[in-house]
PDB file of C-alpha atoms and ligand atoms in Angstrom:
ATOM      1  CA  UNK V 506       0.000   0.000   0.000  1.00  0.00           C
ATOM      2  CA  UNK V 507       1.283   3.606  -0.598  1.00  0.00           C
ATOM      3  CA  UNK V 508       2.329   5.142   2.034  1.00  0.00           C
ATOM      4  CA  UNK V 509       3.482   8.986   2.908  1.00  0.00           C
ATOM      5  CA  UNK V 510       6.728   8.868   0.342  1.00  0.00           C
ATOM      6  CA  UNK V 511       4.610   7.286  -2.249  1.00  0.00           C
ATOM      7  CA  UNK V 512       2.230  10.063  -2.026  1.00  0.00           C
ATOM      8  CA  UNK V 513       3.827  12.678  -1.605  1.00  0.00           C
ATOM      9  CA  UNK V 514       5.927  12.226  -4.343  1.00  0.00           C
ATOM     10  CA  UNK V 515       2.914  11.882  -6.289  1.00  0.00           C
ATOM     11  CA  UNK V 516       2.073  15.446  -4.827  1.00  0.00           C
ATOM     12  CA  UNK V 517       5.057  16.518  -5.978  1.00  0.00           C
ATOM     13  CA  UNK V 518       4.973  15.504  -9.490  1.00  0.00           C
ATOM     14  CA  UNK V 519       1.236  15.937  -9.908  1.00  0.00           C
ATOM     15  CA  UNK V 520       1.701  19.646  -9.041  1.00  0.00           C
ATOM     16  CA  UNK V 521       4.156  20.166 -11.998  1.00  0.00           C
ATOM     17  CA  UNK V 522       1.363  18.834 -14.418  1.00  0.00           C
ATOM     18  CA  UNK V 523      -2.512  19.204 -13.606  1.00  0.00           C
ATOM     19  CA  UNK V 524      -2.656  22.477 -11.785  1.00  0.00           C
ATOM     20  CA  UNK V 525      -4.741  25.315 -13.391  1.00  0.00           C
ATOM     21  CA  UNK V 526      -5.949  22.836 -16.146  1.00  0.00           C
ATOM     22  CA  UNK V 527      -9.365  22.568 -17.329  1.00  0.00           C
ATOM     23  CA  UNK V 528     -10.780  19.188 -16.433  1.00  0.00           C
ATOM     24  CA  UNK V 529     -12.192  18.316 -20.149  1.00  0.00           C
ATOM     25  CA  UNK V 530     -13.896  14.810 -19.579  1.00  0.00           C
ATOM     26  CA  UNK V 531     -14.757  12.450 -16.842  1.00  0.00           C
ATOM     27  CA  UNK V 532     -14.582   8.770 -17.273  1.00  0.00           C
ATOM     28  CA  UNK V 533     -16.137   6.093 -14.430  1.00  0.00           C
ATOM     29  CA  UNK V 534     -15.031   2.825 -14.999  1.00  0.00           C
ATOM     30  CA  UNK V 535     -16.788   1.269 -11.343  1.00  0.00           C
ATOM     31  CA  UNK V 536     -18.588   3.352  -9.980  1.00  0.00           C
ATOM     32  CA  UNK V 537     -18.107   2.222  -6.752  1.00  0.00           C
ATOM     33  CA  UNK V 538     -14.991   3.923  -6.632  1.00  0.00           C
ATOM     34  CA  UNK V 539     -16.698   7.387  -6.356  1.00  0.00           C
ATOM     35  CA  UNK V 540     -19.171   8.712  -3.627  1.00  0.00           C
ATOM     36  CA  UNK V 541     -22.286   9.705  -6.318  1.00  0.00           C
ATOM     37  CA  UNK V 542     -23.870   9.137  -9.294  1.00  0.00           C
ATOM     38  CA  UNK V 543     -21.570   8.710 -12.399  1.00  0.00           C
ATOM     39  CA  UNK V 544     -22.754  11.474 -14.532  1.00  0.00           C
ATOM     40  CA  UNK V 545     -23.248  14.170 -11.388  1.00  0.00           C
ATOM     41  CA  UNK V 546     -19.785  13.436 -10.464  1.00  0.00           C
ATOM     42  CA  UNK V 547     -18.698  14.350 -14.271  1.00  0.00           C
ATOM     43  CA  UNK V 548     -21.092  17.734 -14.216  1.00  0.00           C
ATOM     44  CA  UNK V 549     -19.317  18.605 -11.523  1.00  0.00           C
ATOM     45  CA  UNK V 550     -15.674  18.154 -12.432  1.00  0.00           C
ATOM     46  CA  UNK V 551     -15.919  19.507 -15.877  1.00  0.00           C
ATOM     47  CA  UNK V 552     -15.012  22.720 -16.888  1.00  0.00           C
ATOM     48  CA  UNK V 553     -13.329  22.780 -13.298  1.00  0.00           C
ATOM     49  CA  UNK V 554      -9.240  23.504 -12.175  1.00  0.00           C
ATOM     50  CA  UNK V 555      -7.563  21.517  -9.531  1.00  0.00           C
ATOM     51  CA  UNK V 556      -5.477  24.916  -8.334  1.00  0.00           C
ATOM     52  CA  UNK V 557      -3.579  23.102  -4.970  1.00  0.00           C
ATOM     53  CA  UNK V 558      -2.721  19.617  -4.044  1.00  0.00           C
ATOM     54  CA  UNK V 559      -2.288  18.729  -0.689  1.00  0.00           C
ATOM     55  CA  UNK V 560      -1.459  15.330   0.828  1.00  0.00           C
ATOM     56  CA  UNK V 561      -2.362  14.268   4.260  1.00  0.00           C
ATOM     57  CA  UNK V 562      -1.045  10.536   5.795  1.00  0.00           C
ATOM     58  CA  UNK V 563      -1.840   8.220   3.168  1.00  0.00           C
ATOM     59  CA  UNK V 564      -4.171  10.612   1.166  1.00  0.00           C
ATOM     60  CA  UNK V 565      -4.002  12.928  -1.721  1.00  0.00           C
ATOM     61  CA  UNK V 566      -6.623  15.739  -1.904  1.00  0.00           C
ATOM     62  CA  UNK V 567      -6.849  17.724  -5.273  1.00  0.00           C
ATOM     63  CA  UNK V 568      -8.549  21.421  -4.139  1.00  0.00           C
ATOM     64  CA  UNK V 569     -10.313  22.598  -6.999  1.00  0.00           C
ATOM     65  CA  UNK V 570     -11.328  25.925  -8.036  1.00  0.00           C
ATOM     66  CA  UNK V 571     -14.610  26.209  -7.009  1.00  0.00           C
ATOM     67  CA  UNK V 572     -13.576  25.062  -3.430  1.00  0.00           C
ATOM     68  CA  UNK V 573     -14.973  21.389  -3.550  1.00  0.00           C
ATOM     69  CA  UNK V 574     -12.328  19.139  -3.075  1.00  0.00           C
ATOM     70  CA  UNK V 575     -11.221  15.317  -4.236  1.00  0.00           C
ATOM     71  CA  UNK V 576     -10.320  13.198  -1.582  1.00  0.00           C
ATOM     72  CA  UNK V 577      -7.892  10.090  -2.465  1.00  0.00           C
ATOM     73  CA  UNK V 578      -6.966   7.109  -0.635  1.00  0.00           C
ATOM     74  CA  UNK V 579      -5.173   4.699  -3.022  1.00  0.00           C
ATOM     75  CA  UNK V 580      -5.441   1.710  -0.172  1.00  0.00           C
ATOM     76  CA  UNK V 581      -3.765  -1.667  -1.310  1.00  0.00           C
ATOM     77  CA  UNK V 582      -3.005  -1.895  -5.462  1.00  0.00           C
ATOM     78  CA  UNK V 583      -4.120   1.299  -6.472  1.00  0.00           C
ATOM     79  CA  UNK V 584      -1.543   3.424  -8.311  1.00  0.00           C
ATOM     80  CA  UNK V 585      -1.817   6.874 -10.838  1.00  0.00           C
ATOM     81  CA  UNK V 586      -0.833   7.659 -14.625  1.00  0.00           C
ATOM     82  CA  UNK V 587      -0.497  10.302 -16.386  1.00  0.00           C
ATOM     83  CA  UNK V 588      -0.595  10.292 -19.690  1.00  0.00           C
ATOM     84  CA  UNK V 589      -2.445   9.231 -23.102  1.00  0.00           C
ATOM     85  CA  UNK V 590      -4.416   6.165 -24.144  1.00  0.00           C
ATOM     86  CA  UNK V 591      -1.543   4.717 -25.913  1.00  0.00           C
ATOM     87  CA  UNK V 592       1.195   4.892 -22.833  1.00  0.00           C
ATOM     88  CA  UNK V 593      -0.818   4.334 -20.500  1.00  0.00           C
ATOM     89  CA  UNK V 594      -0.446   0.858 -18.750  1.00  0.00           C
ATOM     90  CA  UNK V 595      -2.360  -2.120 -19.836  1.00  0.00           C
ATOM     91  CA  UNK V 596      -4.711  -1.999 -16.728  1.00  0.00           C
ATOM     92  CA  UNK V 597      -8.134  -1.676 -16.154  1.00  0.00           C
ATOM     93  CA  UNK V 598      -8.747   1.835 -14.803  1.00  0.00           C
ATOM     94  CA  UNK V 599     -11.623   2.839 -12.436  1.00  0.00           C
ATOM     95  CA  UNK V 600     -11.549   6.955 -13.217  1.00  0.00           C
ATOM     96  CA  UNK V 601     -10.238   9.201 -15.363  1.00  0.00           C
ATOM     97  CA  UNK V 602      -9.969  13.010 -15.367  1.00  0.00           C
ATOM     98  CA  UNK V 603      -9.153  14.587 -18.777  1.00  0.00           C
ATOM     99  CA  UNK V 604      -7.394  17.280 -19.599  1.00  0.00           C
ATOM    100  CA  UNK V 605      -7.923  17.702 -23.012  1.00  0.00           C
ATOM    101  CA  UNK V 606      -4.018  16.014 -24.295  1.00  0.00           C
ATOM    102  CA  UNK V 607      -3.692  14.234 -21.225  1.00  0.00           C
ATOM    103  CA  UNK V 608      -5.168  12.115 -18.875  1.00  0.00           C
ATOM    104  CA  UNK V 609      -5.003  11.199 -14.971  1.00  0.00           C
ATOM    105  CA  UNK V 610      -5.600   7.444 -14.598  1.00  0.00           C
ATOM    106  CA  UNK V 611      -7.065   6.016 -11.233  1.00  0.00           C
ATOM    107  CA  UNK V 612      -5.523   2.397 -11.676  1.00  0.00           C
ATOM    108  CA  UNK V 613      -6.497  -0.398  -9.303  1.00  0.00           C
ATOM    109  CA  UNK V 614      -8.902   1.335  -6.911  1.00  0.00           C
ATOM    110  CA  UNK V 615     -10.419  -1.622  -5.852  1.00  0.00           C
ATOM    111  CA  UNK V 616     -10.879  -0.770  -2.158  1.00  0.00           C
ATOM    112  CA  UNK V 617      -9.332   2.789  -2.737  1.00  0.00           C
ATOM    113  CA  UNK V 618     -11.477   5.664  -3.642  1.00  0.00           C
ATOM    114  CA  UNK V 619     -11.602   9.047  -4.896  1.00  0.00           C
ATOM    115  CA  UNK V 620     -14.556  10.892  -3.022  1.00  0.00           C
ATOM    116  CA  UNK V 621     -16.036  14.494  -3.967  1.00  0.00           C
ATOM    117  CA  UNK V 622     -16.268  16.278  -1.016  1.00  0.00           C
ATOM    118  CA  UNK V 623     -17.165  19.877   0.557  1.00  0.00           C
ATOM    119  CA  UNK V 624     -13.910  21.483   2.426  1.00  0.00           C
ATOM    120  CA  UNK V 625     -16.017  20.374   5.728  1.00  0.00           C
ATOM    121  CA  UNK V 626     -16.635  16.955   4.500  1.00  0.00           C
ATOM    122  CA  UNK V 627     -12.951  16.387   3.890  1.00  0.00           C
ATOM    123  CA  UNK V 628     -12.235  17.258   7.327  1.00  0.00           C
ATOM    124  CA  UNK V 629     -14.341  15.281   8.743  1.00  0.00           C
ATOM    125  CA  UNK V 630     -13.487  12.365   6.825  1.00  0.00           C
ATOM    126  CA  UNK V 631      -9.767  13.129   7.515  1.00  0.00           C
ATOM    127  CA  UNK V 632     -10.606  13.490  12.094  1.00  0.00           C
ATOM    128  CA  UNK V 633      -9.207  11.557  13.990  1.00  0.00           C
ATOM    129  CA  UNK V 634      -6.279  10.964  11.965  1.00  0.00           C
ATOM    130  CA  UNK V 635      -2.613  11.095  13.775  1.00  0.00           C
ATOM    131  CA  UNK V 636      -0.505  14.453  13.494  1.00  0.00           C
ATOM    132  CA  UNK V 637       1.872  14.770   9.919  1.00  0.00           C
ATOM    133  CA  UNK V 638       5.440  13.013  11.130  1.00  0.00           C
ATOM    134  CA  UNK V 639       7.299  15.606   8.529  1.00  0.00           C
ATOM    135  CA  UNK V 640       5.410  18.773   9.825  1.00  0.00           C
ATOM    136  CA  UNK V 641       7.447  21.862  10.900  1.00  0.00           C
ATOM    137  CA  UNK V 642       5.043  21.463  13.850  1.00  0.00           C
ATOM    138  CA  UNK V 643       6.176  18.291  14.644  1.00  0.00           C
ATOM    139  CA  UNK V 644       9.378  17.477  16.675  1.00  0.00           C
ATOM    140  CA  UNK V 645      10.718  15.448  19.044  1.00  0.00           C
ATOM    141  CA  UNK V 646       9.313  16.294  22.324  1.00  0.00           C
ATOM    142  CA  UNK V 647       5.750  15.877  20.741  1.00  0.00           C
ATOM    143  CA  UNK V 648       6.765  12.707  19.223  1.00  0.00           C
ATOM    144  CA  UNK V 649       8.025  11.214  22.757  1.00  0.00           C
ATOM    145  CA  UNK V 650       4.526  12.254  23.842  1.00  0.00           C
ATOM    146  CA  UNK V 651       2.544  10.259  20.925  1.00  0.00           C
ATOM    147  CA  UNK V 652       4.408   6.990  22.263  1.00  0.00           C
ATOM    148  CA  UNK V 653       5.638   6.987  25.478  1.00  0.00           C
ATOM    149  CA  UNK V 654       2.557   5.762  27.386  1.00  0.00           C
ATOM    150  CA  UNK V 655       1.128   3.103  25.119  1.00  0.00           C
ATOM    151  CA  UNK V 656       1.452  -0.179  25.033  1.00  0.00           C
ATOM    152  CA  UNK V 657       1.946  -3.110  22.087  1.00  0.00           C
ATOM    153  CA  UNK V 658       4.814  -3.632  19.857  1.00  0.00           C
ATOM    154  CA  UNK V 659       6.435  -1.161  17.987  1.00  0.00           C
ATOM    155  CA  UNK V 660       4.949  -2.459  14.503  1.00  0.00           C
ATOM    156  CA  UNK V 661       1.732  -1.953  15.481  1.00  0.00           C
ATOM    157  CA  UNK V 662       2.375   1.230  17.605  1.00  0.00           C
ATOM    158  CA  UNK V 663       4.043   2.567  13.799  1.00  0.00           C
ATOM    159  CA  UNK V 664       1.222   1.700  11.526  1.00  0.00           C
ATOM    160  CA  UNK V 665      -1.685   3.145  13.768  1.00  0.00           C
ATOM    161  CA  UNK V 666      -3.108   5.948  11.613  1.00  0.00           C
ATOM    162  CA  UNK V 667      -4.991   7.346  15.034  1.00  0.00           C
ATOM    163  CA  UNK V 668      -1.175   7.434  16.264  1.00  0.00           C
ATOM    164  CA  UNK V 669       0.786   9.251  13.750  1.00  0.00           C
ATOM    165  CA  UNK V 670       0.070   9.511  10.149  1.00  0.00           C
ATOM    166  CA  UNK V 671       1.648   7.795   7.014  1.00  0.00           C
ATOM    167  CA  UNK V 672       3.294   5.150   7.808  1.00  0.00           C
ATOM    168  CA  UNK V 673       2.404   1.600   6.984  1.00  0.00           C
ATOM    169  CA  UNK V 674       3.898  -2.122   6.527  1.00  0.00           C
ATOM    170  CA  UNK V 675       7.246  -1.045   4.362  1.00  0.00           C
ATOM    171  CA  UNK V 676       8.185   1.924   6.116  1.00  0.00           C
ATOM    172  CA  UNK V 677       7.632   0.591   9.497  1.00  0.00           C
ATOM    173  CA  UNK V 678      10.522  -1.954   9.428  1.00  0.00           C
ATOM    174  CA  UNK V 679      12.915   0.061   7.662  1.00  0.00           C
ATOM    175  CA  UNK V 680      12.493   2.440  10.640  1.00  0.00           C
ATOM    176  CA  UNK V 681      12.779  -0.128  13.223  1.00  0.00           C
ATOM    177  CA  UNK V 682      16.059  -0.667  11.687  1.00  0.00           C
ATOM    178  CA  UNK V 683      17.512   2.695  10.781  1.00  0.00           C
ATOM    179  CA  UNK V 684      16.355   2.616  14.990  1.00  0.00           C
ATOM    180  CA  UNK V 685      18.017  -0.458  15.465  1.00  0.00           C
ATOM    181  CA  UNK V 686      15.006  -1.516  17.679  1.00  0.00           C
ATOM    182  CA  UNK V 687      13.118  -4.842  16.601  1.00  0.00           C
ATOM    183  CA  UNK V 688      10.096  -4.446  15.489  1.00  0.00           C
ATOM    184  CA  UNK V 689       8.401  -6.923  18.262  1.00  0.00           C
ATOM    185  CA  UNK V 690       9.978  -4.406  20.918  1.00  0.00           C
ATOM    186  CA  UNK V 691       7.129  -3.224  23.378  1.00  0.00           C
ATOM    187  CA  UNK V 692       6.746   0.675  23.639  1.00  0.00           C
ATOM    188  CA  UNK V 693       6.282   0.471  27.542  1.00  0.00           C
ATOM    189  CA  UNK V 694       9.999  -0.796  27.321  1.00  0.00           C
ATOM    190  CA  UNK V 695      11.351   1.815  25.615  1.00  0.00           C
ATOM    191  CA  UNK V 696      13.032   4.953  26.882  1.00  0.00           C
ATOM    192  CA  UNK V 697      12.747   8.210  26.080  1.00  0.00           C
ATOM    193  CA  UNK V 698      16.360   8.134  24.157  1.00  0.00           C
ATOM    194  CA  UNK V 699      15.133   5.018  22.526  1.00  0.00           C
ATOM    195  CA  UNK V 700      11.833   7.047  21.224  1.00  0.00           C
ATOM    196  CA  UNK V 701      14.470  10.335  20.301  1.00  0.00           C
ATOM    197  CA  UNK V 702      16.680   7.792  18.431  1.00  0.00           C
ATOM    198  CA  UNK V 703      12.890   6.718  16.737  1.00  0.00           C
ATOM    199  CA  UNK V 704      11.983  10.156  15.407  1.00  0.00           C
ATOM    200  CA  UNK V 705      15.534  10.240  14.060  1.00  0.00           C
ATOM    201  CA  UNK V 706      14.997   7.237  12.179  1.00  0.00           C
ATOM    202  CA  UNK V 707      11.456   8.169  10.980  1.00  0.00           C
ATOM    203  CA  UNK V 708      12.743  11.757   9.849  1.00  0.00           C
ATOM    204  CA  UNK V 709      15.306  10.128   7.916  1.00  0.00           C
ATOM    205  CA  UNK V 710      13.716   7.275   6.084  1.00  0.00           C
ATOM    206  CA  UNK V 711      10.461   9.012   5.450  1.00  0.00           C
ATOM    207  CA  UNK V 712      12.450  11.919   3.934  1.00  0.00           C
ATOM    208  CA  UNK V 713      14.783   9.589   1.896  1.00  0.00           C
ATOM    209  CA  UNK V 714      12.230   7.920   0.573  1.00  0.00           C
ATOM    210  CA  UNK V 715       9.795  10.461  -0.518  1.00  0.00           C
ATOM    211  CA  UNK V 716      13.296  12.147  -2.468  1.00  0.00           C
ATOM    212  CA  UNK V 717      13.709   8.922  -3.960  1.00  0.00           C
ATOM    213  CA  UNK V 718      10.144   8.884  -5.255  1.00  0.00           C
ATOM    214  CA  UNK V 719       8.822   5.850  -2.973  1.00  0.00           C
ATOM    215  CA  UNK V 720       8.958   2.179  -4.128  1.00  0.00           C
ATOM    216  CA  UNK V 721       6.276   2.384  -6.292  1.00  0.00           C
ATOM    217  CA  UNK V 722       7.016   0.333  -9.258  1.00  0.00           C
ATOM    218  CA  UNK V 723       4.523   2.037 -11.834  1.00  0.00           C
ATOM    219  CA  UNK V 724       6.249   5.508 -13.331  1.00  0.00           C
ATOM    220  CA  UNK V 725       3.708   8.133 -12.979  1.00  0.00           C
ATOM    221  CA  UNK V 726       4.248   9.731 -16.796  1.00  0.00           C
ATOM    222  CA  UNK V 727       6.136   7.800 -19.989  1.00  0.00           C
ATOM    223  CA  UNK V 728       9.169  10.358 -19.085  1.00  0.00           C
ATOM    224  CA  UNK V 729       9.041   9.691 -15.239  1.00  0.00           C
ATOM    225  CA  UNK V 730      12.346   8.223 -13.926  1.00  0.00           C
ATOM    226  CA  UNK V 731      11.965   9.349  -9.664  1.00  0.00           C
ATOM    227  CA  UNK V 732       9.055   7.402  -8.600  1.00  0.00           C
ATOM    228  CA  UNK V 733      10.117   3.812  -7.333  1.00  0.00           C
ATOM    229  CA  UNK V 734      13.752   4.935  -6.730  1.00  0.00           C
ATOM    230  CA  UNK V 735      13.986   3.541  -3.061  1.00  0.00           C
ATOM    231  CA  UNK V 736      12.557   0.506  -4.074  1.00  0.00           C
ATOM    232  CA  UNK V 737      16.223  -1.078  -4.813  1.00  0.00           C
ATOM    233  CA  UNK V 738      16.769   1.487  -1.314  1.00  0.00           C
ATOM    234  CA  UNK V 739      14.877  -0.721   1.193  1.00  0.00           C
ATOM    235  CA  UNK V 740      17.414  -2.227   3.517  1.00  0.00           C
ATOM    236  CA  UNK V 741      14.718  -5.181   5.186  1.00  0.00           C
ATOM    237  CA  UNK V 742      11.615  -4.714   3.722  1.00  0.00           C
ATOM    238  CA  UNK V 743      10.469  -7.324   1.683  1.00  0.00           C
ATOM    239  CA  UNK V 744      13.928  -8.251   1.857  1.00  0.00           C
ATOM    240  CA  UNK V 745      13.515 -12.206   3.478  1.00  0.00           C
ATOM    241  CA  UNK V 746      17.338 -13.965   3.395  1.00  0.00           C
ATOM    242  CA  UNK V 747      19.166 -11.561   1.962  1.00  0.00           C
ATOM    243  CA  UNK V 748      22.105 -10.242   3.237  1.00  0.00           C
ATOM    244  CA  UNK V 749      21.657  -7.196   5.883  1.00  0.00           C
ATOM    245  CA  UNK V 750      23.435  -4.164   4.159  1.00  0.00           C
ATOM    246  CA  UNK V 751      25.354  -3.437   7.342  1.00  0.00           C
ATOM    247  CA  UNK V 752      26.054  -6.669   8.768  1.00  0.00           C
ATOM    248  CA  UNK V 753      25.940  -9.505   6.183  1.00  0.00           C
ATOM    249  CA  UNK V 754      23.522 -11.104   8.211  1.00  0.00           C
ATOM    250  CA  UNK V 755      20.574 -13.036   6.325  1.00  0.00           C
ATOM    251  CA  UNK V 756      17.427 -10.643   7.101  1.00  0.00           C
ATOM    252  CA  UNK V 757      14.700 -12.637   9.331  1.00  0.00           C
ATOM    253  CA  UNK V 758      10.757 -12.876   8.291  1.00  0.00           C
ATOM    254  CA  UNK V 759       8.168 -12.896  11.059  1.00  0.00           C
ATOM    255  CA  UNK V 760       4.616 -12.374  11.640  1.00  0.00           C
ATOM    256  CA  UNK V 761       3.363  -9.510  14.257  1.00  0.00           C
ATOM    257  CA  UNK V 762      -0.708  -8.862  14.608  1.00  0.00           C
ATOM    258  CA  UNK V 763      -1.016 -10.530  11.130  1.00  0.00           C
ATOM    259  CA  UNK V 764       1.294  -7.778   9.776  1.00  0.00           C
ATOM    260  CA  UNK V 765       4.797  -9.043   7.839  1.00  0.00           C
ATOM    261  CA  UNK V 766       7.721  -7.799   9.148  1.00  0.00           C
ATOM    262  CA  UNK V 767      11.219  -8.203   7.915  1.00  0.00           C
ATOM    263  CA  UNK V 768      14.351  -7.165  10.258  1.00  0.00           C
ATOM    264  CA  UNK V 769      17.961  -7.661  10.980  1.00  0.00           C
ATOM    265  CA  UNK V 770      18.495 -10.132  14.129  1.00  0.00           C
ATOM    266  CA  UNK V 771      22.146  -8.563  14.649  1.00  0.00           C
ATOM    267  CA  UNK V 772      21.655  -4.828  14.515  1.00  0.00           C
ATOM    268  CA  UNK V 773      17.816  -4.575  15.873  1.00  0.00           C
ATOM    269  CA  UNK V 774      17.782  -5.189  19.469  1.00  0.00           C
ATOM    270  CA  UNK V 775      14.626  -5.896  21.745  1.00  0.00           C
ATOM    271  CA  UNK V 776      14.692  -4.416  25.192  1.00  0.00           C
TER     272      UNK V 776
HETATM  273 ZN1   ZN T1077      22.374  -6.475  10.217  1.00  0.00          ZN
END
């Protein structure tokens, strides 16, 4: 699933090449995917500008010019494109916003969506969700706060959305281990130097990997060379015997709260 370097680096690129475009056509391929009839959902988007994109945790939302506002949560398989007909890839999609050359594809939104919402309705779909990780507003003393009296594992602790935003299966254990904490470590063990070394680690990987353009392995445009560059990056994830980049060491699979998580069993260390 695509996490907060995934989408923000499809924030980034995005902005370079829809905003202040007309939206020329509308195209529902399941309409399940949207939030409204097929053909209201296409009155309303044509003839109108996405002027801002903003991404919060795991979602995009395009603001558009008459104030309403797309909400986008990608969840597990869904990916964008943007292009024409014949580079697109050979997927089904589920929407597509034209602008008259080009076109945003909405590929695999199976249990994603992309939702038309008022500026109120987007907040209230979006309460309740954990404070941005990356925001100037964040830092370290708030992050001790967020974790220090909770208990569980630090998996699960990492991929709670009510938590702390963004971060999901991959990004979890590659912060464990830029930590060097196992993933299976419980939070009422740590200290408060283990949980400053943490929001080290989660500075640092989430900010490599959104300049790397995420693991996605799907380029966004025919010309796009960033996105999926810290795919090859990953130093556990996904990652099962194979050598550990800093020790040699095969890396270990296990099984936490149904989640998979890959780690180092030399440099991670439990409590
Ligand atoms: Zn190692």
């Amino acid at each position: 699933m695509p996490e907060l370097p995934e989408m923000e680096n499809y924030k980034k690129l995005l902005s370079q090449l829809v905003l202040d475009r007309t939206i020329s056509g509308v195209k529902v391929g399941r309409e399940k995917s949207i939030n409204m009839d097929p053909q209201d959902f296409k009155n309303e988007l044509v003839g109108r500008k996405i002027i801002f994109i903003e991404r919060r945790a795991k979602y995009l939302i395009f603001h558009l010019d008459n104030g309403g506002r797309l909400l986008l949560h990608l969840m597990l398989g869904g990916m964008l494109y943007f292009g024409t007909d014949e580079d697109k890839p050979n997927r089904t999609t589920q929407v597509e916003i034209e602008f008259e050359d080009k076109t945003l594809y909405f590929i695999g939104l199976r249990l994603g969506y992309l939702h038309l919402l008022s500026a109120k309705q987007t907040e209230e779909a979006l309460a309740g969700i954990g404070p941005e990780l990356l925001d100037r507003k964040m830092d370290e003393t708030k992050f001790i706060k967020l974790f220090v009296s909770r208990r569980g594992t630090l998996k699960t602790a990492l991929v709670n959305q009510n938590i702390a935003s963004g971060i999901g299966n991959c990004y979890a254990d590659e912060i464990a281990f830029a930590a060097g904490l196992r993933p299976d470590v419980k939070l009422q063990d740590l200290t408060e130097e283990d949980l400053a070394g943490l929001y080290q680690a989660v500075r640092q990987v989430l900010t490599d990997a959104a300049e790397h353009g995420g693991y996605m392995e799907q380029p966004l445009t025919a010309d796009d060379s960033l996105t999926g560059g810290f795919g090859d990056l990953c130093k556990v994830y996904d990652r099962e015997g194979k050598a550990c980049v800093t020790c040699g060491q095969p890396i270990l699979r296990t099984v936490i709260s149904s989640r998979k998580v890959y780690y180092c069993p030399n440099c991670q260390h439990g409590k």
